[in-house]
Short mmCIF file of C-alpha atoms in Angstrom, two decimals:
data_model
loop_
_atom_site.label_atom_id
_atom_site.label_comp_id
_atom_site.label_asym_id
_atom_site.label_seq_id
_atom_site.Cartn_x
_atom_site.Cartn_y
_atom_site.Cartn_z
CA UNK A 1 99.45 107.77 108.68
CA UNK A 2 97.91 108.86 105.35
CA UNK A 3 96.09 112.03 104.39
CA UNK A 4 92.73 110.42 105.21
CA UNK A 5 91.21 110.10 108.68
CA UNK A 6 92.17 107.24 110.99
CA UNK A 7 89.11 105.22 112.04
CA UNK A 8 89.07 103.74 115.56
CA UNK A 9 87.12 100.53 116.18
CA UNK A 10 86.14 99.61 119.73
CA UNK A 11 85.92 95.90 119.00
CA UNK A 12 85.88 92.45 120.49
CA UNK A 13 82.17 92.61 121.28
CA UNK A 14 82.16 89.99 119.93
CA UNK A 15 85.46 89.08 118.25
CA UNK A 16 83.88 87.37 115.24
CA UNK A 17 81.60 90.33 114.55
CA UNK A 18 84.63 92.64 114.74
CA UNK A 19 86.51 90.51 112.21
CA UNK A 20 83.48 90.58 109.91
CA UNK A 21 83.19 94.34 110.32
CA UNK A 22 86.78 94.87 109.19
CA UNK A 23 86.21 92.49 106.28
CA UNK A 24 82.99 94.29 105.28
CA UNK A 25 84.66 97.69 105.32
CA UNK A 26 87.47 96.39 103.10
CA UNK A 27 85.12 94.62 100.67
CA UNK A 28 82.67 97.53 100.46
CA UNK A 29 85.33 100.21 99.85
CA UNK A 30 85.61 101.26 96.23
CA UNK A 31 89.34 100.53 95.93
CA UNK A 32 91.66 99.36 93.19
CA UNK A 33 94.82 99.07 95.30
CA UNK A 34 95.85 98.80 98.96
CA UNK A 35 96.36 102.54 99.35
CA UNK A 36 92.72 103.32 98.37
CA UNK A 37 91.48 101.66 101.58
CA UNK A 38 90.72 103.27 104.94
CA UNK A 39 93.38 103.48 107.62
CA UNK A 40 91.88 101.87 110.72
CA UNK A 41 92.92 100.77 114.16
CA UNK A 42 90.84 97.90 115.49
CA UNK A 43 91.04 97.13 119.20
CA UNK A 44 89.69 93.59 119.30
CA UNK A 45 89.25 93.60 123.06
CA UNK A 46 87.70 90.17 123.51
CA UNK A 47 87.89 90.17 127.29
CA UNK A 48 85.37 93.03 127.75
CA UNK A 49 82.73 91.74 130.23
CA UNK A 50 79.46 90.52 128.73
CA UNK A 51 77.12 93.41 127.92
CA UNK A 52 73.77 91.65 128.10
CA UNK A 53 74.61 89.98 131.44
CA UNK A 54 75.32 93.42 132.96
CA UNK A 55 72.19 95.08 131.52
CA UNK A 56 69.99 92.21 132.77
CA UNK A 57 71.56 92.46 136.24
CA UNK A 58 73.16 89.00 136.03
CA UNK A 59 76.69 90.42 136.39
CA UNK A 60 78.19 93.41 138.17
CA UNK A 61 81.22 93.68 135.87
CA UNK A 62 80.60 97.00 134.09
CA UNK A 63 81.59 96.81 130.41
CA UNK A 64 80.84 100.53 129.98
CA UNK A 65 83.86 101.63 132.00
CA UNK A 66 86.11 99.25 130.02
CA UNK A 67 84.83 100.53 126.67
CA UNK A 68 85.23 104.15 127.80
CA UNK A 69 88.87 103.37 128.63
CA UNK A 70 89.29 101.68 125.23
CA UNK A 71 87.90 104.82 123.59
CA UNK A 72 90.42 106.93 125.51
CA UNK A 73 93.30 104.70 124.40
CA UNK A 74 92.16 104.88 120.76
CA UNK A 75 91.79 108.66 120.97
CA UNK A 76 95.31 108.88 122.38
CA UNK A 77 96.47 106.72 119.44
CA UNK A 78 95.16 109.48 117.17
CA UNK A 79 91.86 108.28 115.73
CA UNK A 80 89.58 110.86 114.12
CA UNK A 81 86.32 109.11 114.85
CA UNK A 82 85.13 105.94 116.57
CA UNK A 83 82.80 103.10 115.69
CA UNK A 84 81.55 100.35 118.00
CA UNK A 85 80.37 97.33 116.01
CA UNK A 86 78.04 95.99 118.72
CA UNK A 87 74.43 97.03 119.21
CA UNK A 88 74.08 96.00 122.85
CA UNK A 89 77.17 98.03 123.73
CA UNK A 90 75.36 101.17 122.53
CA UNK A 91 73.52 101.13 125.85
CA UNK A 92 76.83 102.49 127.23
CA UNK A 93 77.46 105.04 124.49
CA UNK A 94 76.93 108.20 126.56
CA UNK A 95 79.64 106.95 128.95
CA UNK A 96 81.99 106.29 126.02
CA UNK A 97 81.30 109.62 124.31
CA UNK A 98 81.86 111.50 127.57
CA UNK A 99 85.34 109.96 127.82
CA UNK A 100 86.75 111.24 124.53
CA UNK A 101 86.86 114.36 122.36
CA UNK A 102 86.26 112.42 119.10
CA UNK A 103 82.82 111.59 117.65
CA UNK A 104 81.27 108.11 117.43
CA UNK A 105 79.21 106.90 114.46
CA UNK A 106 76.14 105.40 116.17
CA UNK A 107 75.09 101.99 114.83
CA UNK A 108 71.49 102.24 116.11
CA UNK A 109 70.82 105.73 114.73
CA UNK A 110 72.39 104.85 111.37
CA UNK A 111 70.44 101.58 111.11
CA UNK A 112 67.12 103.25 111.90
CA UNK A 113 67.91 105.99 109.34
CA UNK A 114 68.54 103.25 106.75
CA UNK A 115 65.22 101.57 107.63
CA UNK A 116 63.47 104.91 107.15
CA UNK A 117 64.98 105.15 103.65
CA UNK A 118 63.66 101.70 102.73
CA UNK A 119 60.13 101.56 104.20
CA UNK A 120 57.43 104.22 104.83
CA UNK A 121 57.87 106.09 108.13
CA UNK A 122 55.00 104.63 110.10
CA UNK A 123 55.55 100.97 109.17
CA UNK A 124 56.07 98.43 111.97
CA UNK A 125 59.70 97.27 112.07
CA UNK A 126 60.92 93.95 113.46
CA UNK A 127 63.90 93.91 115.81
CA UNK A 128 66.17 90.88 116.18
CA UNK A 129 68.63 91.61 118.96
CA UNK A 130 70.02 90.35 122.27
CA UNK A 131 67.81 90.51 125.33
CA UNK A 132 70.23 93.16 126.60
CA UNK A 133 69.58 95.39 123.58
CA UNK A 134 65.82 94.82 123.88
CA UNK A 135 65.87 95.63 127.61
CA UNK A 136 68.07 98.71 127.05
CA UNK A 137 65.42 100.02 124.64
CA UNK A 138 67.92 101.71 122.31
CA UNK A 139 66.14 100.62 119.11
CA UNK A 140 62.63 101.18 120.45
CA UNK A 141 63.50 104.82 121.27
CA UNK A 142 65.19 105.45 117.91
CA UNK A 143 62.30 103.88 115.99
CA UNK A 144 59.73 105.88 117.97
CA UNK A 145 61.66 109.07 117.23
CA UNK A 146 61.40 108.15 113.54
CA UNK A 147 57.65 107.57 113.89
CA UNK A 148 57.89 103.78 113.51
CA UNK A 149 56.75 101.05 115.88
CA UNK A 150 58.90 98.13 116.99
CA UNK A 151 57.83 94.49 116.64
CA UNK A 152 59.72 92.09 118.92
CA UNK A 153 59.81 88.29 118.65
CA UNK A 154 57.65 86.39 121.13
CA UNK A 155 59.38 84.85 124.17
CA UNK A 156 60.19 81.58 122.38
CA UNK A 157 61.60 83.52 119.41
CA UNK A 158 63.72 85.71 121.67
CA UNK A 159 65.07 82.59 123.41
CA UNK A 160 65.93 81.13 119.99
CA UNK A 161 67.87 84.29 119.07
CA UNK A 162 69.84 84.21 122.32
CA UNK A 163 70.69 80.56 121.68
CA UNK A 164 71.91 81.37 118.14
CA UNK A 165 73.95 84.36 119.39
CA UNK A 166 75.56 82.81 122.48
CA UNK A 167 75.60 79.03 121.94
CA UNK A 168 76.23 79.08 118.19
CA UNK A 169 77.96 82.21 116.78
CA UNK A 170 79.94 83.23 119.87
CA UNK A 171 80.80 79.56 120.54
CA UNK A 172 82.06 79.01 116.96
CA UNK A 173 79.40 76.38 116.28
CA UNK A 174 77.13 75.84 113.24
CA UNK A 175 74.00 77.99 113.19
CA UNK A 176 70.44 76.63 113.17
CA UNK A 177 69.36 78.60 110.11
CA UNK A 178 65.83 77.15 110.03
CA UNK A 179 65.23 78.41 113.58
CA UNK A 180 66.52 81.84 112.56
CA UNK A 181 64.16 82.01 109.57
CA UNK A 182 61.27 81.03 111.85
CA UNK A 183 61.96 84.01 114.11
CA UNK A 184 62.04 86.32 111.06
CA UNK A 185 58.74 84.83 109.86
CA UNK A 186 57.29 85.37 113.34
CA UNK A 187 57.87 89.15 113.40
CA UNK A 188 56.68 89.39 109.80
CA UNK A 189 53.45 87.57 110.68
CA UNK A 190 52.91 90.27 113.31
CA UNK A 191 53.19 93.05 110.70
CA UNK A 192 56.90 93.91 110.40
CA UNK A 193 57.56 95.55 107.01
CA UNK A 194 61.32 95.53 107.57
CA UNK A 195 63.43 93.47 109.97
CA UNK A 196 66.49 94.89 111.68
CA UNK A 197 69.40 92.56 112.40
CA UNK A 198 70.24 94.48 115.54
CA UNK A 199 72.96 92.19 116.85
CA UNK A 200 76.30 91.91 115.10
CA UNK A 201 76.40 88.15 115.74
CA UNK A 202 73.28 87.92 113.56
CA UNK A 203 75.20 89.96 110.98
CA UNK A 204 77.74 87.12 110.97
CA UNK A 205 74.87 84.70 110.20
CA UNK A 206 73.60 86.99 107.43
CA UNK A 207 77.06 87.26 105.86
CA UNK A 208 77.78 83.52 106.04
CA UNK A 209 74.48 82.65 104.36
CA UNK A 210 74.12 85.68 102.05
CA UNK A 211 70.75 86.55 103.59
CA UNK A 212 70.86 90.26 102.68
CA UNK A 213 71.17 89.55 98.97
CA UNK A 214 68.12 87.27 99.20
CA UNK A 215 65.84 89.60 101.16
CA UNK A 216 66.00 93.38 100.89
CA UNK A 217 63.62 93.83 103.82
CA UNK A 218 66.39 92.64 106.15
CA UNK A 219 68.39 95.65 107.34
CA UNK A 220 71.71 94.56 108.83
CA UNK A 221 73.18 96.93 111.41
CA UNK A 222 76.80 95.84 110.76
CA UNK A 223 76.43 96.30 106.99
CA UNK A 224 74.95 99.77 107.57
CA UNK A 225 77.76 100.71 109.98
CA UNK A 226 80.41 99.54 107.48
CA UNK A 227 78.91 101.71 104.72
CA UNK A 228 78.58 104.79 106.91
CA UNK A 229 82.16 104.29 108.18
CA UNK A 230 83.52 104.31 104.63
CA UNK A 231 81.55 107.45 103.74
CA UNK A 232 82.51 109.21 106.97
CA UNK A 233 86.17 108.48 106.13
CA UNK A 234 85.69 110.27 102.81
CA UNK A 235 85.77 107.15 100.61
CA UNK A 236 83.16 105.70 98.29
CA UNK A 237 81.15 102.53 98.81
CA UNK A 238 81.79 99.99 96.04
CA UNK A 239 78.83 99.35 93.93
CA UNK B 1 93.00 94.70 129.17
CA UNK B 2 92.66 91.07 130.27
CA UNK B 3 95.14 88.82 131.99
CA UNK B 4 96.41 87.51 128.64
CA UNK B 5 98.93 89.25 126.40
CA UNK B 6 97.87 91.95 123.94
CA UNK B 7 98.81 91.05 120.36
CA UNK B 8 99.82 93.88 118.01
CA UNK B 9 99.19 93.50 114.29
CA UNK B 10 101.09 95.69 111.83
CA UNK B 11 98.45 95.42 109.13
CA UNK B 12 97.09 96.95 105.98
CA UNK B 13 99.64 95.16 103.81
CA UNK B 14 97.24 94.39 102.22
CA UNK B 15 93.96 95.34 103.92
CA UNK B 16 92.06 92.25 102.77
CA UNK B 17 94.80 89.93 104.02
CA UNK B 18 94.73 91.73 107.38
CA UNK B 19 90.97 91.24 107.66
CA UNK B 20 91.41 87.55 106.82
CA UNK B 21 94.18 87.24 109.39
CA UNK B 22 91.94 88.59 112.16
CA UNK B 23 89.13 86.29 111.01
CA UNK B 24 91.49 83.28 110.96
CA UNK B 25 92.76 83.97 114.47
CA UNK B 26 89.19 84.21 115.77
CA UNK B 27 88.01 81.07 113.95
CA UNK B 28 91.07 79.02 114.91
CA UNK B 29 90.98 79.92 118.61
CA UNK B 30 89.50 77.21 120.80
CA UNK B 31 86.85 79.45 122.39
CA UNK B 32 83.33 78.94 123.72
CA UNK B 33 82.59 82.61 124.50
CA UNK B 34 83.88 86.09 123.62
CA UNK B 35 86.20 86.29 126.61
CA UNK B 36 88.13 83.14 125.54
CA UNK B 37 89.51 84.98 122.51
CA UNK B 38 92.80 86.87 122.16
CA UNK B 39 92.96 90.59 122.88
CA UNK B 40 94.45 92.20 119.79
CA UNK B 41 95.08 95.60 118.33
CA UNK B 42 95.12 95.64 114.55
CA UNK B 43 96.56 98.69 112.81
CA UNK B 44 95.10 98.32 109.32
CA UNK B 45 97.40 100.91 107.82
CA UNK B 46 96.31 100.65 104.20
CA UNK B 47 98.28 103.68 103.01
CA UNK B 48 101.73 102.09 103.66
CA UNK B 49 103.69 102.47 100.38
CA UNK B 50 103.86 99.39 98.15
CA UNK B 51 106.53 96.95 99.36
CA UNK B 52 107.31 95.16 96.11
CA UNK B 53 107.62 98.44 94.16
CA UNK B 54 110.27 99.65 96.64
CA UNK B 55 112.23 96.37 96.67
CA UNK B 56 112.27 96.26 92.86
CA UNK B 57 113.49 99.87 92.74
CA UNK B 58 110.30 101.13 91.03
CA UNK B 59 109.49 103.48 93.95
CA UNK B 60 111.58 105.44 96.44
CA UNK B 61 108.83 105.58 99.10
CA UNK B 62 110.30 103.44 101.90
CA UNK B 63 107.63 101.28 103.57
CA UNK B 64 110.17 100.04 106.14
CA UNK B 65 110.33 103.38 107.94
CA UNK B 66 106.52 103.58 108.04
CA UNK B 67 106.18 100.06 109.45
CA UNK B 68 108.89 100.74 112.05
CA UNK B 69 106.88 103.77 113.16
CA UNK B 70 103.70 101.64 113.27
CA UNK B 71 105.56 99.13 115.46
CA UNK B 72 106.58 101.96 117.80
CA UNK B 73 102.99 103.19 118.05
CA UNK B 74 101.73 99.68 118.81
CA UNK B 75 104.45 99.16 121.41
CA UNK B 76 103.44 102.45 123.04
CA UNK B 77 99.84 101.20 123.04
CA UNK B 78 101.04 98.31 125.19
CA UNK B 79 101.30 95.26 122.95
CA UNK B 80 103.30 92.27 124.22
CA UNK B 81 104.35 90.96 120.81
CA UNK B 82 103.93 91.89 117.18
CA UNK B 83 102.90 90.08 114.02
CA UNK B 84 103.11 91.37 110.46
CA UNK B 85 100.73 89.44 108.20
CA UNK B 86 102.61 90.19 104.97
CA UNK B 87 105.51 88.16 103.61
CA UNK B 88 107.04 90.83 101.39
CA UNK B 89 107.13 93.23 104.34
CA UNK B 90 109.46 90.80 106.13
CA UNK B 91 112.25 92.17 103.96
CA UNK B 92 112.08 95.16 106.35
CA UNK B 93 111.86 93.18 109.57
CA UNK B 94 115.29 94.06 110.99
CA UNK B 95 114.35 97.75 110.70
CA UNK B 96 111.04 97.08 112.49
CA UNK B 97 112.60 94.95 115.25
CA UNK B 98 115.28 97.57 115.86
CA UNK B 99 112.54 100.15 116.52
CA UNK B 100 110.79 98.38 119.41
CA UNK B 101 111.51 96.42 122.59
CA UNK B 102 108.82 93.78 121.89
CA UNK B 103 109.37 90.59 119.85
CA UNK B 104 107.89 89.86 116.43
CA UNK B 105 106.59 86.42 115.38
CA UNK B 106 108.24 85.94 111.96
CA UNK B 107 105.91 84.66 109.23
CA UNK B 108 108.70 83.32 107.02
CA UNK B 109 110.53 81.42 109.77
CA UNK B 110 107.29 79.95 111.12
CA UNK B 111 106.12 78.90 107.65
CA UNK B 112 109.41 77.20 106.82
CA UNK B 113 109.33 75.43 110.21
CA UNK B 114 105.83 74.17 109.35
CA UNK B 115 107.04 72.93 105.95
CA UNK B 116 109.85 71.06 107.69
CA UNK B 117 107.25 69.33 109.89
CA UNK B 118 105.28 68.19 106.87
CA UNK B 119 107.91 67.10 104.32
CA UNK B 120 111.40 65.58 104.64
CA UNK B 121 114.13 68.17 105.17
CA UNK B 122 115.86 67.99 101.82
CA UNK B 123 112.73 68.05 99.64
CA UNK B 124 112.36 70.81 97.04
CA UNK B 125 109.72 73.33 98.13
CA UNK B 126 107.72 75.56 95.79
CA UNK B 127 107.36 79.26 96.60
CA UNK B 128 104.41 81.32 95.40
CA UNK B 129 105.07 84.94 96.38
CA UNK B 130 105.31 88.47 95.06
CA UNK B 131 108.30 89.40 92.91
CA UNK B 132 109.37 91.59 95.84
CA UNK B 133 109.50 88.62 98.20
CA UNK B 134 111.32 86.54 95.59
CA UNK B 135 113.86 89.31 94.95
CA UNK B 136 114.31 89.91 98.70
CA UNK B 137 115.26 86.24 99.07
CA UNK B 138 113.72 85.85 102.53
CA UNK B 139 112.23 82.42 101.81
CA UNK B 140 115.23 81.14 99.85
CA UNK B 141 117.50 81.89 102.83
CA UNK B 142 115.16 80.34 105.40
CA UNK B 143 114.66 77.22 103.26
CA UNK B 144 118.41 76.87 102.70
CA UNK B 145 119.00 77.14 106.44
CA UNK B 146 116.52 74.27 106.86
CA UNK B 147 118.38 72.23 104.23
CA UNK B 148 115.64 72.53 101.60
CA UNK B 149 115.81 73.93 98.10
CA UNK B 150 113.40 76.48 96.65
CA UNK B 151 111.47 75.97 93.42
CA UNK B 152 110.18 79.18 91.85
CA UNK B 153 107.57 79.48 89.10
CA UNK B 154 108.90 80.21 85.62
CA UNK B 155 108.64 83.81 84.35
CA UNK B 156 105.14 83.34 82.92
CA UNK B 157 103.97 81.74 86.17
CA UNK B 158 105.45 84.57 88.25
CA UNK B 159 103.69 87.12 86.02
CA UNK B 160 100.42 85.23 86.54
CA UNK B 161 100.86 85.38 90.32
CA UNK B 162 101.54 89.12 90.23
CA UNK B 163 98.40 89.62 88.14
CA UNK B 164 96.33 87.59 90.64
CA UNK B 165 97.80 89.48 93.62
CA UNK B 166 97.63 93.04 92.28
CA UNK B 167 94.91 93.10 89.60
CA UNK B 168 92.55 90.64 91.27
CA UNK B 169 92.83 90.27 95.08
CA UNK B 170 94.09 93.78 95.89
CA UNK B 171 91.66 95.26 93.35
CA UNK B 172 88.67 93.41 94.85
CA UNK B 173 88.07 91.50 91.60
CA UNK B 174 87.28 87.79 90.97
CA UNK B 175 90.32 85.53 90.92
CA UNK B 176 91.38 83.41 87.92
CA UNK B 177 91.55 80.16 89.86
CA UNK B 178 92.48 78.02 86.85
CA UNK B 179 95.55 80.20 86.28
CA UNK B 180 96.49 79.84 89.96
CA UNK B 181 96.23 76.04 89.79
CA UNK B 182 98.41 76.08 86.68
CA UNK B 183 101.19 77.87 88.57
CA UNK B 184 100.94 75.33 91.41
CA UNK B 185 101.12 72.49 88.85
CA UNK B 186 104.16 74.16 87.29
CA UNK B 187 106.28 74.14 90.48
CA UNK B 188 105.12 70.60 91.23
CA UNK B 189 106.18 69.44 87.76
CA UNK B 190 109.62 70.78 88.64
CA UNK B 191 109.80 68.66 91.79
CA UNK B 192 108.18 70.66 94.60
CA UNK B 193 107.00 68.31 97.37
CA UNK B 194 105.26 71.12 99.24
CA UNK B 195 104.12 74.54 97.99
CA UNK B 196 104.32 77.63 100.17
CA UNK B 197 101.64 80.29 99.75
CA UNK B 198 104.15 82.99 100.62
CA UNK B 199 101.94 85.99 99.92
CA UNK B 200 98.99 86.80 102.13
CA UNK B 201 96.90 87.80 99.10
CA UNK B 202 97.24 84.17 97.95
CA UNK B 203 96.08 83.18 101.46
CA UNK B 204 92.89 85.12 100.68
CA UNK B 205 92.48 83.01 97.53
CA UNK B 206 93.11 79.81 99.51
CA UNK B 207 90.54 80.78 102.16
CA UNK B 208 87.86 81.82 99.65
CA UNK B 209 88.19 78.55 97.73
CA UNK B 210 89.05 76.19 100.62
CA UNK B 211 92.27 75.13 98.91
CA UNK B 212 94.09 74.06 102.11
CA UNK B 213 91.42 71.51 103.01
CA UNK B 214 91.73 70.03 99.52
CA UNK B 215 95.52 69.79 99.36
CA UNK B 216 97.70 69.25 102.41
CA UNK B 217 100.89 69.92 100.48
CA UNK B 218 99.90 73.60 100.28
CA UNK B 219 101.38 75.42 103.28
CA UNK B 220 99.72 78.78 103.76
CA UNK B 221 101.85 81.41 105.50
CA UNK B 222 98.83 83.33 106.88
CA UNK B 223 97.26 80.18 108.30
CA UNK B 224 100.58 79.27 109.95
CA UNK B 225 100.98 82.78 111.39
CA UNK B 226 97.43 82.70 112.80
CA UNK B 227 98.11 79.38 114.58
CA UNK B 228 101.45 80.49 116.00
CA UNK B 229 99.89 83.79 117.15
CA UNK B 230 97.20 81.94 119.11
CA UNK B 231 99.78 79.64 120.73
CA UNK B 232 102.16 82.51 121.51
CA UNK B 233 99.26 84.28 123.24
CA UNK B 234 98.82 81.22 125.47
CA UNK B 235 95.58 79.97 123.89
CA UNK B 236 94.81 76.70 122.14
CA UNK B 237 94.17 76.21 118.44
CA UNK B 238 90.70 74.80 117.78
CA UNK B 239 91.04 71.37 116.63
#
C-alpha cells in the first residue's frame, strides 16, 4: 500500500450507512487527485446479526463475536486502525478491542467531544438513536462524563425513530421527513441545546436531505467519525 | 461470513467511483433488511499509480502489478469473486487474473453485452472514456467482437472529457455539465445509437445528475457492473 496508514472499516451495520461513510470520507478529504485520498479496506459485512435485537434480548445471535472476528481479519489484512460506523455496535466495543492489537476510533466518544466543542458543557443534549443504543447507555455515560445531561425522545418519538431506521432506511424506502423533524422538535422542546444523530441510518437521512447544512445544532455521528478518520490518517479535512 | 459469497472489490481507482459503486450495489439490491445485502470487502486503494499516465507512457509506475497484489490480498481474505470498478484498469486485467484463483466480473464485457441488449448489433456505439482506455482499445475490441463499431469523440471532445475526469471529478470540484452534454451530442451527431459511459468518474457525473433516468441510450459501465455483481452474488436487483 502507500506511505500512509491503512484504515480498516468494520462495516455492513448497516450497509447503506457504510456506503455513506466511505463517500463522506472521500468527499471530506482535502484531495486534488486519487492518490491524495486515504487507503481503506471496508468490510461491508451485511449479514452481521441485528445489534438492537440482541441488546434488547429479542435475539440470541451475538453480533459482538462476529465483529470481533471481523476486526481480527482486518488486522491480519494489515490495517493500522479501525473504525466502526455504527453507534449501536459500540455496545460491543470492548469485545472488539480485546480481539486485536490495533486501536479503534470510537464514534460515541468523538461525537460527544464534538458536541462539547459546539455547546457549553452543562447543556442538555438530545439523543436520536436506536432503542439498542439507548438501552446500552453508551451515549448517556459519555455525556455524563462530559458533564452534560441526555434528553431522550418520548416513547412515541422513539417508536417513530425505530420505524424510520428499520422500515424506511434499512428497507430502502422513502423517509417520513416530517415525522423525523417532529422528533427533533420534541427533544428541543424539552431543553436540548444540541441534538446528536446517534444512529448512522439517521446520518443517511441527514445526508440525503442536507439537514446538517440547515441546522448547526444537529451533530451527526457519522460525519464526525468521517472527519476524525481523515485526521487520524494524517490527511486534512476539506474546507 | 454469511451463507452467500463474499465479493471482493479492487477499488480506489478512483476513490469517489469506488464509493459510488458500493452505494449503487446497496441501493440496487432487492433488500428489506441489512442481512439481505451482499457481503463485500472493498479495498479502496487510493494510492495506486495513475492508470492512464502509465498506458500513455507518461509514467513508469506500473499500476498492474499493484492491482495484481491487491487481488492476491483479497483472495487471501477469502473473496469468491472480484470486481474492478474502473474501466481503464481493465487494460491490466490479464495480469490481475493470472495472480489469483478467483474469477473477475469484467466491466467492459458486461457493458458491451448490455449495449447489445439495448440496440441492434451493428449500430455505431459512442465511447466516453479516458485517453488511457481509448488507447488501450479494450472497448473497441469488445464492440468489434459484438459486431458493433465504436464512435469516439473528436480531439476537442476527448480533451473535455479528460478535464471533467481529472480536474473536476477526481479533484472534488463541480462538473461542467454543459460541456459533458456537448461531447455526448458530438458522438450522436456522428451516428452513435447508444453512448457508453466507459469511465467510472463519468458514472459519478451520471449519478449526481440523474442522467441515466433521463436518457436510456446512455449505458453506464458502473451501473451495469453493480447489477451484474448483485446477480453474480445470487441476489436480485431491485426493480
